[in-house]
Short mmCIF file of C-alpha atoms in Angstrom, two decimals:
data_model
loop_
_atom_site.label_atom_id
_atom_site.label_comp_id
_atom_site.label_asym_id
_atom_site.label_seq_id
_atom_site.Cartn_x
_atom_site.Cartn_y
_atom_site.Cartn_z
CA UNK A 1 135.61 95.51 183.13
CA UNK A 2 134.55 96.83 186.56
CA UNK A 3 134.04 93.16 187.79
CA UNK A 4 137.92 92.33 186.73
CA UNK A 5 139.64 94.89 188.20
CA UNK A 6 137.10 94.12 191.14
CA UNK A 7 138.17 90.68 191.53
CA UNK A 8 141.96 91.98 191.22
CA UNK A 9 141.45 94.28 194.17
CA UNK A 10 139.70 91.99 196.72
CA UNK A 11 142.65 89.40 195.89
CA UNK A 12 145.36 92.30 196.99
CA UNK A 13 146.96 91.37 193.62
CA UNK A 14 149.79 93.81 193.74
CA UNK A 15 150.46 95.74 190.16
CA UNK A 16 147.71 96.14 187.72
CA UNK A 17 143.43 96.32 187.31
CA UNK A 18 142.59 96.28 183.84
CA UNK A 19 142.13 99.83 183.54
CA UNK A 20 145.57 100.33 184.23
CA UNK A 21 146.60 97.54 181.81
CA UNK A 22 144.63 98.80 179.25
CA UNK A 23 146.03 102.24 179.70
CA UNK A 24 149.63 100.74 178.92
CA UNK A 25 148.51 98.20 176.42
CA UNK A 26 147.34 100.73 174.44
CA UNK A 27 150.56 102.97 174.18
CA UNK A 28 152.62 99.69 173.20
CA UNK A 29 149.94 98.93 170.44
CA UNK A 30 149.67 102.74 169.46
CA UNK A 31 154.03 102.56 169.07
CA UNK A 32 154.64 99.28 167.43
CA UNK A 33 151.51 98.74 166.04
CA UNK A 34 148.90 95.80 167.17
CA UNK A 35 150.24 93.33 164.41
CA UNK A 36 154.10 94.14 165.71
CA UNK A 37 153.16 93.72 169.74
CA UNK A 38 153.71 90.61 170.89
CA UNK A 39 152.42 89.52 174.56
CA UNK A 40 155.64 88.96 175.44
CA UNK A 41 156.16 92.96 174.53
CA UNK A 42 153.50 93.89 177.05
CA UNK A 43 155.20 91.37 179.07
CA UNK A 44 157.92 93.42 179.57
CA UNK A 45 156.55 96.70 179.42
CA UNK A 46 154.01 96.42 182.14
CA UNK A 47 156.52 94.32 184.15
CA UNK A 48 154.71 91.56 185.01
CA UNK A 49 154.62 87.85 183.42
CA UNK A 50 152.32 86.90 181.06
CA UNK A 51 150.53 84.43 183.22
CA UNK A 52 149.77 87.66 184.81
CA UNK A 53 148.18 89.67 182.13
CA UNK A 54 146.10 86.12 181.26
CA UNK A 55 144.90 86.38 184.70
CA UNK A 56 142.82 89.69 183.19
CA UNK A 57 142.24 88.91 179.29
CA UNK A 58 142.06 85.47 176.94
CA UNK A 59 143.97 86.98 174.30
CA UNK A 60 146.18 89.88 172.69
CA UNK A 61 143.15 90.35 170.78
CA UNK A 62 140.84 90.93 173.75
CA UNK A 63 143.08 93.50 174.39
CA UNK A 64 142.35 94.83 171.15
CA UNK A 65 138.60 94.54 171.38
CA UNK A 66 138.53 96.41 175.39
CA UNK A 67 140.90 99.14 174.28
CA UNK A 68 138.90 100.17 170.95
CA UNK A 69 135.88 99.46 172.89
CA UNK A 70 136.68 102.13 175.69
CA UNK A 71 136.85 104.78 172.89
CA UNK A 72 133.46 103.68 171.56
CA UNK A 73 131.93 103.00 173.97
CA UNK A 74 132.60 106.97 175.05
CA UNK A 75 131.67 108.37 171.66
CA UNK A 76 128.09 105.97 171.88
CA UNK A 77 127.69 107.61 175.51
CA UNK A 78 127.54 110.91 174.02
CA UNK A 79 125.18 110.01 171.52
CA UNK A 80 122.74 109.28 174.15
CA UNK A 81 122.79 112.54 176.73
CA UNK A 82 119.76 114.93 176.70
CA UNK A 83 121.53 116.97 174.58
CA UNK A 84 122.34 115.14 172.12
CA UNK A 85 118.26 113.94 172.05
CA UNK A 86 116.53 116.89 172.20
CA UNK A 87 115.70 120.16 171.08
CA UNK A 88 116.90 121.42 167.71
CA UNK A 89 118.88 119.52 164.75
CA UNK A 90 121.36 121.93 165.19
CA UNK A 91 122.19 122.11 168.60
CA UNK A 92 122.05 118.57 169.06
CA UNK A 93 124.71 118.01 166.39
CA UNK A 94 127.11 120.72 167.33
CA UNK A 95 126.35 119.22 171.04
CA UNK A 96 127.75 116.01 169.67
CA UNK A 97 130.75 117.56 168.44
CA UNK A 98 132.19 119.25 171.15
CA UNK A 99 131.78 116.44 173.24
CA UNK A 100 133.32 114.00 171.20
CA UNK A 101 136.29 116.47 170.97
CA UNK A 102 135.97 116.02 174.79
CA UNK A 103 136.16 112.37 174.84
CA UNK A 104 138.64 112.29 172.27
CA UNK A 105 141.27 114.50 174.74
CA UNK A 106 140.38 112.66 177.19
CA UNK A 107 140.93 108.79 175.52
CA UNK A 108 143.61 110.54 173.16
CA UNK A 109 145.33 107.35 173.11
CA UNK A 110 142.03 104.91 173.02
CA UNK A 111 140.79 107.07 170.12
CA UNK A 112 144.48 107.06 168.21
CA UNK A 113 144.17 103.34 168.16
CA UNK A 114 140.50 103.10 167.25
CA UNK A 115 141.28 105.16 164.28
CA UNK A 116 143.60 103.34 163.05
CA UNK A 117 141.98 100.40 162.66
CA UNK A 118 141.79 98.67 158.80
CA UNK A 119 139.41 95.74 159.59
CA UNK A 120 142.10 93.07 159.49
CA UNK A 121 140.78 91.28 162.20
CA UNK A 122 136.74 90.12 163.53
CA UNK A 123 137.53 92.73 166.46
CA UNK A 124 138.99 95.75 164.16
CA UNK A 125 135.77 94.68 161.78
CA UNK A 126 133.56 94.96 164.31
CA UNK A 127 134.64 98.24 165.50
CA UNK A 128 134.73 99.79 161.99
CA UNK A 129 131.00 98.62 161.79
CA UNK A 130 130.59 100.96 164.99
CA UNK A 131 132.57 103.57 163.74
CA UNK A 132 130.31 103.40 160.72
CA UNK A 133 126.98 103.27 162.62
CA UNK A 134 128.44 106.46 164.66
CA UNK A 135 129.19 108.28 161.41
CA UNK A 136 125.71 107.19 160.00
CA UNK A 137 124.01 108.92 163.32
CA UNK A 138 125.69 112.34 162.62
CA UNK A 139 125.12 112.19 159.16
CA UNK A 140 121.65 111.64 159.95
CA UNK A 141 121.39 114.28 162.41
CA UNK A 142 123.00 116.96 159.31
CA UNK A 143 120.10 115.64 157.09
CA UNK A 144 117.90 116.79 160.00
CA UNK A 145 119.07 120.02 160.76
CA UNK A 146 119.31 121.00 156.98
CA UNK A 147 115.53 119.64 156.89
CA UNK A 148 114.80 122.37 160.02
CA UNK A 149 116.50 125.23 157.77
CA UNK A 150 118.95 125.96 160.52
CA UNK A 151 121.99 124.71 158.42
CA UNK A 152 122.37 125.62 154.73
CA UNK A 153 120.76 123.62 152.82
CA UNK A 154 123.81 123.35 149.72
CA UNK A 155 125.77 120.63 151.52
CA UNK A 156 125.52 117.14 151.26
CA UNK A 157 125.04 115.53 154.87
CA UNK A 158 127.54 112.63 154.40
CA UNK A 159 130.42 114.86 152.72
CA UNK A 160 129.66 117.33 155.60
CA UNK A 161 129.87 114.72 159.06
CA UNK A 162 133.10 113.24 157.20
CA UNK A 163 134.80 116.73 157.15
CA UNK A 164 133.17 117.78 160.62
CA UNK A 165 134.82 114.34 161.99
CA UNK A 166 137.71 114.71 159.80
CA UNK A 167 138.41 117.92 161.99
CA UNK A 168 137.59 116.72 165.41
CA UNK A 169 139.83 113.56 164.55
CA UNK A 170 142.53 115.48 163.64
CA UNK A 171 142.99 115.83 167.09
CA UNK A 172 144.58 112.52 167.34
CA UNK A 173 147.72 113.87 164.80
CA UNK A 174 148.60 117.40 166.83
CA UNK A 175 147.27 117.34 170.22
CA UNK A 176 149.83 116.99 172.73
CA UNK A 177 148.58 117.18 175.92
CA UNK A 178 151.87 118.70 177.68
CA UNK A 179 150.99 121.88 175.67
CA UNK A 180 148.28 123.08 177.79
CA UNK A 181 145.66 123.30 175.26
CA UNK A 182 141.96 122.89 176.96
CA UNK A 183 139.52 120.43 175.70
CA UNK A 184 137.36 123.00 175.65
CA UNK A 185 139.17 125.57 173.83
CA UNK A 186 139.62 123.05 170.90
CA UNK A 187 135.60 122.71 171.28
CA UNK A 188 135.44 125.96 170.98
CA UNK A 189 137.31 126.08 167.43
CA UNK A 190 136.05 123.84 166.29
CA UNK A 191 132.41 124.60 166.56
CA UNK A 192 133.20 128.58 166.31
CA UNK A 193 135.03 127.44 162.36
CA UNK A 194 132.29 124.91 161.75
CA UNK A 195 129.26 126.55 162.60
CA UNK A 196 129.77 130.18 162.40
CA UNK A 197 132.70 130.23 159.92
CA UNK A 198 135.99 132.12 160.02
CA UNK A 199 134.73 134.94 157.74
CA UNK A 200 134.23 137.93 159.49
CA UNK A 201 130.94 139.29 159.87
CA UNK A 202 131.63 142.88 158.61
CA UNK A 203 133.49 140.71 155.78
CA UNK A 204 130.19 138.28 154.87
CA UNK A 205 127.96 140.95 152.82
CA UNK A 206 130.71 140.64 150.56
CA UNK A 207 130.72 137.15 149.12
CA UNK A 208 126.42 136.10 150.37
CA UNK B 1 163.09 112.68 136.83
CA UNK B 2 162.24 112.90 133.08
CA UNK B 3 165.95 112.18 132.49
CA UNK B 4 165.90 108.88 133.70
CA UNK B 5 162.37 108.11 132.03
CA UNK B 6 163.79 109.41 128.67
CA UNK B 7 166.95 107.23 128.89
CA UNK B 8 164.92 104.46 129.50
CA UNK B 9 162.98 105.43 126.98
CA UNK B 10 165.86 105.79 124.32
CA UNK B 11 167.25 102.24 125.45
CA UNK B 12 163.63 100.49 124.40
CA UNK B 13 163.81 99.41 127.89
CA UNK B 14 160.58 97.82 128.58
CA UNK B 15 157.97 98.24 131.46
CA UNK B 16 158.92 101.52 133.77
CA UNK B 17 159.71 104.90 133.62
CA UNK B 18 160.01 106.57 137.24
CA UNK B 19 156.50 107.82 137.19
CA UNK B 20 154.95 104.67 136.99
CA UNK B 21 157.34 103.00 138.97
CA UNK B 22 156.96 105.59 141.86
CA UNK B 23 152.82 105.20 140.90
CA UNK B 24 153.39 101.12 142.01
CA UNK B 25 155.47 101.96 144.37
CA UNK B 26 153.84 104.26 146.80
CA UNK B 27 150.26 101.69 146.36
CA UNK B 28 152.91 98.82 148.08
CA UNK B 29 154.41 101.37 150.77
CA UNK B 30 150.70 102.30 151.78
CA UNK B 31 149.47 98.38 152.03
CA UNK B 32 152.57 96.97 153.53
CA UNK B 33 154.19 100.18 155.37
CA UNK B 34 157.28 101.51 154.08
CA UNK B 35 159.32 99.71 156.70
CA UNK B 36 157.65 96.25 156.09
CA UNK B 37 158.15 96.49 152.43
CA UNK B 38 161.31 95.29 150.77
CA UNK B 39 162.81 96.02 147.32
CA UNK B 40 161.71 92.26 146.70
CA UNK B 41 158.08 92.84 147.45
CA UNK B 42 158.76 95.32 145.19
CA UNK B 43 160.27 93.36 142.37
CA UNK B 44 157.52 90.77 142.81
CA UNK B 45 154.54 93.51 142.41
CA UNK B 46 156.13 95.49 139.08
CA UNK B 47 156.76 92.38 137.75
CA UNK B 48 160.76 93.44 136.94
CA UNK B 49 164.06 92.76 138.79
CA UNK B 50 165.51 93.82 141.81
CA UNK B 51 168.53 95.24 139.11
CA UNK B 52 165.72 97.10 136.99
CA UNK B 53 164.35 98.93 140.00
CA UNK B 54 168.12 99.75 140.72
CA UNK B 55 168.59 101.27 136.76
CA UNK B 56 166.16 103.97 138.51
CA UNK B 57 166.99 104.09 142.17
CA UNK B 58 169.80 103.74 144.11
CA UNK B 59 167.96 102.60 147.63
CA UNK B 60 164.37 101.82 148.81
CA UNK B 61 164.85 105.20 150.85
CA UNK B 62 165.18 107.15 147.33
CA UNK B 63 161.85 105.75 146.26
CA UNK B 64 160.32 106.82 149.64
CA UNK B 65 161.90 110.57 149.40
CA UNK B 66 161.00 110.89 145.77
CA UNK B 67 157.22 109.39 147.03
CA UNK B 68 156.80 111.73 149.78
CA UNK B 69 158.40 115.14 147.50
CA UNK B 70 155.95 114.30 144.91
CA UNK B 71 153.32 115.26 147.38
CA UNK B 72 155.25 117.73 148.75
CA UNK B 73 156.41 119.54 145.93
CA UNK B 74 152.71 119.70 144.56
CA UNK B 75 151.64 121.20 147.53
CA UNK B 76 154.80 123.75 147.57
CA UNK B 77 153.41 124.83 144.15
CA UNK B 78 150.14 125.55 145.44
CA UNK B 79 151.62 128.23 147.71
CA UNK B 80 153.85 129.70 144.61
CA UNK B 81 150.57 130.60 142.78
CA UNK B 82 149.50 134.04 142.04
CA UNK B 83 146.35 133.64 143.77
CA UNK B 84 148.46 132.53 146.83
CA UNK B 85 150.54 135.28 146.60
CA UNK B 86 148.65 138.72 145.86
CA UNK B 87 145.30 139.78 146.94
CA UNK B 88 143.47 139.52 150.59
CA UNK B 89 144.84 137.35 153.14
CA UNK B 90 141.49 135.36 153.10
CA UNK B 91 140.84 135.00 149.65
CA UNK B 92 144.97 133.88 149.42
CA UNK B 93 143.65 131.15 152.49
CA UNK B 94 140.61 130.28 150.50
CA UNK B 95 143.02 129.79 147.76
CA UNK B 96 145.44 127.34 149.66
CA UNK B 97 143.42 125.58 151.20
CA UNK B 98 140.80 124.59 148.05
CA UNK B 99 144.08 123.98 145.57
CA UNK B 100 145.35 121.44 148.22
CA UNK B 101 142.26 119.46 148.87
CA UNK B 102 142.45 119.30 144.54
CA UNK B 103 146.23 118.36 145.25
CA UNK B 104 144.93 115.50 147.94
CA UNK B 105 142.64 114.13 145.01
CA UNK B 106 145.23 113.99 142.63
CA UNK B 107 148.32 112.86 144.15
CA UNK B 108 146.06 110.30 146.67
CA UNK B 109 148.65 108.10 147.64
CA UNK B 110 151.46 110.16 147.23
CA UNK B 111 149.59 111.96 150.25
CA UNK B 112 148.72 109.51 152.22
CA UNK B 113 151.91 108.21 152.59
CA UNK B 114 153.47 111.19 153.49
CA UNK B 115 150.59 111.96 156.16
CA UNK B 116 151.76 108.82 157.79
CA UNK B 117 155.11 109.38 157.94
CA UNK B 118 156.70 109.27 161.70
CA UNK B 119 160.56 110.40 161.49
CA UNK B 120 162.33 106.87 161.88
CA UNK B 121 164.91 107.83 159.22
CA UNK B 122 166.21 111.15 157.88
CA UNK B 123 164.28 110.94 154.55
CA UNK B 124 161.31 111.05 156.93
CA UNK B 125 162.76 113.60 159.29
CA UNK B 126 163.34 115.87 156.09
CA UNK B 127 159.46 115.32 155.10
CA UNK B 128 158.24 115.95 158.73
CA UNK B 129 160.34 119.34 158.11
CA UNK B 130 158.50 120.47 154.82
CA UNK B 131 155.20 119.80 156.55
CA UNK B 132 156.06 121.94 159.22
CA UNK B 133 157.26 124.46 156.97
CA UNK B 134 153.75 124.13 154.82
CA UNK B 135 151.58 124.56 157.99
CA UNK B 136 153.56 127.81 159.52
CA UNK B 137 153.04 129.67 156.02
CA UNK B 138 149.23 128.78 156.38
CA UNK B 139 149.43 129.77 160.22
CA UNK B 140 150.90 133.27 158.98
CA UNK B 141 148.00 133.30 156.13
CA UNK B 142 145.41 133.02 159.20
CA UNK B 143 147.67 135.59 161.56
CA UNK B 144 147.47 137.89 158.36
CA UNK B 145 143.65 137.08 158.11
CA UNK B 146 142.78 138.16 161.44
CA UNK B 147 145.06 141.19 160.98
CA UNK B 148 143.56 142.58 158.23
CA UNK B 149 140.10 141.74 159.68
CA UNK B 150 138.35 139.71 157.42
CA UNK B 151 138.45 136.52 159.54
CA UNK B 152 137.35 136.16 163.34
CA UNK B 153 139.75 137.54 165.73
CA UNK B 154 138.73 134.79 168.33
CA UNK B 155 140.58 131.97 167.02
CA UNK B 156 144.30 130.94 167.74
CA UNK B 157 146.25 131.18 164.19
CA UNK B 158 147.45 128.18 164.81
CA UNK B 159 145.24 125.85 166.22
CA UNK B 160 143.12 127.38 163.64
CA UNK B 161 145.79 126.64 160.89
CA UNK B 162 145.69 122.29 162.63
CA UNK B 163 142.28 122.37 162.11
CA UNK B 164 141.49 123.56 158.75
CA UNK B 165 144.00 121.22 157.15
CA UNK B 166 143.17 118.21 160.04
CA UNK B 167 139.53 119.07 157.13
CA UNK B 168 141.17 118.66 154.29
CA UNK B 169 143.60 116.03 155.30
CA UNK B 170 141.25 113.53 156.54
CA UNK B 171 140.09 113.28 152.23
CA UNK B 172 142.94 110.35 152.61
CA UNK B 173 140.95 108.58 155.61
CA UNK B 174 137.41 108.61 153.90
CA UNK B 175 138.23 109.15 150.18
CA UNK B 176 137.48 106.61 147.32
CA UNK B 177 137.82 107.72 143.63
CA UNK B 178 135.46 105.22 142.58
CA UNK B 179 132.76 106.94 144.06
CA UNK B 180 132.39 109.88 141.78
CA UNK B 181 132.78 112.32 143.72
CA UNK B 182 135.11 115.43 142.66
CA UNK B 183 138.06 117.11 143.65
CA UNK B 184 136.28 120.48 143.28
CA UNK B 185 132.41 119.08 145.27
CA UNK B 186 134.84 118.32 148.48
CA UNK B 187 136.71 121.49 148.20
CA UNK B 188 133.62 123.65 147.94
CA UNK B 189 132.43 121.84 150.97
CA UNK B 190 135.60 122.55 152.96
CA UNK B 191 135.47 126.00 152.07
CA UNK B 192 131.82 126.54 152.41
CA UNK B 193 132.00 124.87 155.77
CA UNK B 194 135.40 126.33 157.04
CA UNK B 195 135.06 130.16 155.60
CA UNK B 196 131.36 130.84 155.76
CA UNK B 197 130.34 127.71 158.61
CA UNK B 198 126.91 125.58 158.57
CA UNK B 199 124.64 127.64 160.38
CA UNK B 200 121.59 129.07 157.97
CA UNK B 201 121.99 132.63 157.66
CA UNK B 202 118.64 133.04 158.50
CA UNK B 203 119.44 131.93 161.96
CA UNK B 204 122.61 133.38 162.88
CA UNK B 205 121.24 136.58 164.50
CA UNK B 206 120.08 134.10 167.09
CA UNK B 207 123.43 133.17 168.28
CA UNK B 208 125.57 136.43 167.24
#
């Protein structure tokens, strides 16, 4: 990707690197959908001709495959800082989850499109099989911090990452980023609801 | 509704009543998109004529407002219930929010579609509305949570209120009947997760 937009800036080709054409590409495919955009759509949107946008990418579907990519790639990158390695079950998942609600406010549209992907295509297959592989590490890391005792031990790990993803992807249907909402206050939610629970303390003798 | 079924009923009329037309229905508007369906798709996939699917409906944009106000409605209901009504702010919450993950189960499609909805057309505009209306009386049931203290007073009503139900609404992006598992195993997880959160009890003093 780097190398591209490389090439694009030594040339002094006026307009567009690829980041910047994947930044609008996405937004077109995220409106009409990726089956409804045409190149000639992009085409127009971005301005430029479509000998143009071939000069970055083979196809509308290696558009596909470098937008859903970016958001992956992200989500994989978390996956593998320290904190996400070592030390306790527990803090390595809840690590994981606030900083995937980072990288999805910060690739709000790369995310959108990623997840909403139905595997009609080898490209949206492949990146459900990545999806699935990402889903499959946080179930995992559930299973291990139930196995530590430091999360209760009455819910199943796969039911549990889908509903603790199923929250952090939410994101992608209310966040607006014109509101002024922090990425880090919506971490903070969502690991203050998941982890510690809404229930009042003074309330929890009650019901435990 | 039950009109129309019972007059077709009366008249012998073979095939559909509403129900199961609005059952086929919503399956085609979920594959296709309700926009890239047409009341021949339609025809083809109940197996009836375009005039039979008019004895019931006047316009493809009835079927999609009687689609999206069947989920609608059942959700509306959920709020009407005692339990929703009288007692503790929380245990009213608790209430909502594990009768609409049942409601999710049951009316699956009749969800989904509605979740996807995006305002191109007044029907739409008038379900966006409903929503809207559904998540600020579970916004005040959090406000009136916090109030009464039995829920944290660190979290924002509403972004509270977006998350819980981004929970219970993602049921429609992971879901499969087939699977086995039930309405009431997902909603004790939401709850479990959302009221009283994952952390072990035994190692909460460490972080409270």
């Amino acid at each position: 990707m780097s190398d591209n937009a490389g090439k694009a800036n030594r040339r002094g080709r006026p307009g567009y690197d690829l980041g910047r054409l994947l930044d609008v590409t996405v937004r077109v495919f995220n409106e009409r959908g990726y089956e409804g955009t045409s190149m000639e759509d992009l085409s127009q949107r971005l301005g430029i001709t479509k000998s143009a946008i071939y000069y970055h990418v083979s196809s509308k579907d290696e558009l596909l495959r470098l937008s859903v990519n970016r958001a992956l790639d992200a989500l994989f990158a978390v996956i593998e800082e320290d904190a996400s390695r070592t030390g306790r079950a527990i803090d390595r998942l809840e690590h994981v989850v606030r900083r995937s609600v980072e990288v999805l406010v910060a690739e709000l549209p790369f995310v959108t499109l990623l997840l909403r992907v139905r595997g009609n295509t080898k490209v949206e297959r492949q990146a459900l099989a990545r999806r699935r592989e990402f889903d499959r590490i946080v179930s995992e890391l559930v299973e291990q911090a139930e196995a530590e005792g430091s999360i209760r031990p009455d819910v199943d790990p796969a039911l549990t990452s889908r509903l603790l993803f199923g929250m952090v992807n939410s994101i992608i249907e209310w966040y607006r980023p014109s509101r002024g909402l922090r990425a880090e206050q919506i971490a903070d939610a969502v690991t203050k609801i998941a982890f510690d629970g809404l229930r009042h303390e003074r309330d929890r003798d009650l019901v435990e």
